[in-house]
PDB file of C-alpha atoms in Angstrom:
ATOM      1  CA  UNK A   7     -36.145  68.955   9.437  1.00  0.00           C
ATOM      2  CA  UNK A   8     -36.745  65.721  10.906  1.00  0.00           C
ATOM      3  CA  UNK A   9     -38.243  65.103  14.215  1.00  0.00           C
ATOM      4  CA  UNK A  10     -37.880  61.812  15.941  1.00  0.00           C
ATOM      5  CA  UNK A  11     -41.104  61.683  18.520  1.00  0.00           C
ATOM      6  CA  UNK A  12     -40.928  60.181  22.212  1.00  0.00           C
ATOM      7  CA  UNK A  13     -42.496  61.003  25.488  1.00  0.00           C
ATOM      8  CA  UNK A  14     -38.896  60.609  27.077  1.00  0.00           C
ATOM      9  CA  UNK A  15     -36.582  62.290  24.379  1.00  0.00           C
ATOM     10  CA  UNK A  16     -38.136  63.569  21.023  1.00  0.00           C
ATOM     11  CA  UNK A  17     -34.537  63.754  18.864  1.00  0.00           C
ATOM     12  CA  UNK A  18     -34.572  66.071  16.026  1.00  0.00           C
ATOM     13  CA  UNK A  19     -31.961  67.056  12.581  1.00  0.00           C
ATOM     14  CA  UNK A  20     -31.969  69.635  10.440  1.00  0.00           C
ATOM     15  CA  UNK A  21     -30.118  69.290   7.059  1.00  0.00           C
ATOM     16  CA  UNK A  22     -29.768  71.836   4.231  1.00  0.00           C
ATOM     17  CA  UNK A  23     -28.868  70.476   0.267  1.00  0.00           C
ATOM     18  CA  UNK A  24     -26.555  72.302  -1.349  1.00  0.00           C
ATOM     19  CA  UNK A  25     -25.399  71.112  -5.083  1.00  0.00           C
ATOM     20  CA  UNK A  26     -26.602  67.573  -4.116  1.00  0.00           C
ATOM     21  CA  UNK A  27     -25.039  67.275  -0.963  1.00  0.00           C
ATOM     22  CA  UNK A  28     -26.850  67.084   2.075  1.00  0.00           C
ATOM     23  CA  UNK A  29     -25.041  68.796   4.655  1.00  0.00           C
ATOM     24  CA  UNK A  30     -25.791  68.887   8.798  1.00  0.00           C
ATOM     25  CA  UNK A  31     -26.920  72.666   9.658  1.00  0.00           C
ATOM     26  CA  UNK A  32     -28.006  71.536  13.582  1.00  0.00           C
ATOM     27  CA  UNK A  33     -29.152  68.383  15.366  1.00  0.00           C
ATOM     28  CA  UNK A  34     -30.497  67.913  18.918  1.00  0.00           C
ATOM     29  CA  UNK A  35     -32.460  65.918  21.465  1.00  0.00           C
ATOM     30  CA  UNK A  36     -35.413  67.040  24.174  1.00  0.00           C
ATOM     31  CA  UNK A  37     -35.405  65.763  27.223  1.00  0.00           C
ATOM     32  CA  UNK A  38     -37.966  64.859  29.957  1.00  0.00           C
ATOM     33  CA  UNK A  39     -38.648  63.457  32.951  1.00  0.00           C
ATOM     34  CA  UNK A  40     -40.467  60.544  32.632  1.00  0.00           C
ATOM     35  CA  UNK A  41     -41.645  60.511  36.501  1.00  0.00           C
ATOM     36  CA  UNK A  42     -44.126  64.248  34.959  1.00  0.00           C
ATOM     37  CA  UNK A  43     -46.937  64.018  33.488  1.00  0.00           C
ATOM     38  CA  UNK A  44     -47.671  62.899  29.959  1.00  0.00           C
ATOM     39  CA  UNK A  45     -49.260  66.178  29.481  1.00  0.00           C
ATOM     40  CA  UNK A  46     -46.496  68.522  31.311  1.00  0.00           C
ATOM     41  CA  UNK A  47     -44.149  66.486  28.879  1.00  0.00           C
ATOM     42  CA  UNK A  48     -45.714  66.856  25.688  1.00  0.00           C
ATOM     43  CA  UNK A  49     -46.179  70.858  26.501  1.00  0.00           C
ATOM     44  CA  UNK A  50     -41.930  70.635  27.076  1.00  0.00           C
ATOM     45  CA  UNK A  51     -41.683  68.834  23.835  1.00  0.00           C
ATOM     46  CA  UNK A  52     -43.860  71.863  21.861  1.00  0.00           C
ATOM     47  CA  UNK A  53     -42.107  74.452  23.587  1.00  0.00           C
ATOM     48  CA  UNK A  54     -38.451  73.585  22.631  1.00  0.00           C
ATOM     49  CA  UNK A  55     -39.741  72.773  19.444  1.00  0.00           C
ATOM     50  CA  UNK A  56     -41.081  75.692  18.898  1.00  0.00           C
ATOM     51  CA  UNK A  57     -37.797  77.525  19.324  1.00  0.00           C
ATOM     52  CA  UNK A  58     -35.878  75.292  17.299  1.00  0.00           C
ATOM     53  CA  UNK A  59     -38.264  76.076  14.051  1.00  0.00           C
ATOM     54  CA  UNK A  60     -38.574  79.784  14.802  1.00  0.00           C
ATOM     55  CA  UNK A  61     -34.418  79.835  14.859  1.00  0.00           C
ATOM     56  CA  UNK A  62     -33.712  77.581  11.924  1.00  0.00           C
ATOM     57  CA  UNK A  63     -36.962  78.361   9.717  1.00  0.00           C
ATOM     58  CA  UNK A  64     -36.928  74.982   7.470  1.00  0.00           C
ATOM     59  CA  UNK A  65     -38.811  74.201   4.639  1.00  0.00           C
ATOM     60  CA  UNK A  66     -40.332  70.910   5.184  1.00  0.00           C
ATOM     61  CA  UNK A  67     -40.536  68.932   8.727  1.00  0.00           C
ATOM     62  CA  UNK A  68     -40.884  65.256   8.290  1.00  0.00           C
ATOM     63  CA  UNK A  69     -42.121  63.509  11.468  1.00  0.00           C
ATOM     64  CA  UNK A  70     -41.223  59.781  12.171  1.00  0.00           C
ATOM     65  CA  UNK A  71     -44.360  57.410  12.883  1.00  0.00           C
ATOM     66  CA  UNK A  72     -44.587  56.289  16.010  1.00  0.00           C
ATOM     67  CA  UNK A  73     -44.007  52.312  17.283  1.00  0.00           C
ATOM     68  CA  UNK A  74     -44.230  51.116  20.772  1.00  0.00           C
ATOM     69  CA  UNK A  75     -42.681  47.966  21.625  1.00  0.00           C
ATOM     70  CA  UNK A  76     -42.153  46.190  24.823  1.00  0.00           C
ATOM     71  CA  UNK A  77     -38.181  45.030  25.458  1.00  0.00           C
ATOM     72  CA  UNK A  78     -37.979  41.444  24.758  1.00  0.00           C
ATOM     73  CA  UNK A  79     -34.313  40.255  25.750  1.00  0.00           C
ATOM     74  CA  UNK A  80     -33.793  37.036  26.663  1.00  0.00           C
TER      75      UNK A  80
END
């Protein structure tokens, strides 16, 4: 499993090998209201979580680092 961390939407994948072959078992994406708190979000974030590794059971769960950035277009 692979969980892609934000305060906003935390995405997440779950693949399964078979003979070589990574193959998609589920994917999805958690959604929050930015306008909640940080805290009320995060607690949202463990929660669905939660469910999703209780359902799917993986092996491993890799967790992308974290980067903020500010939007620079010009």
């Amino acid at each position: 499993m692979g969980i892609d961390p934000g305060s906003q939407c935390t995405g997440y994948g779950i693949v399964d090998e078979i003979k070589g072959e990574l193959t998609t078992v589920h994917w999805g994406g958690i959604r929050c209201n930015p306008r909640e708190p940080f805290v009320k979000r995060l607690k949202t974030v463990y929660k669905e979580l939660t469910q999703v590794l209780k359902e799917y059971q993986p092996d491993a769960v890799a967790v992308e680092e974290l980067f903020f950035s500010k939007n620079d277009q010009k």
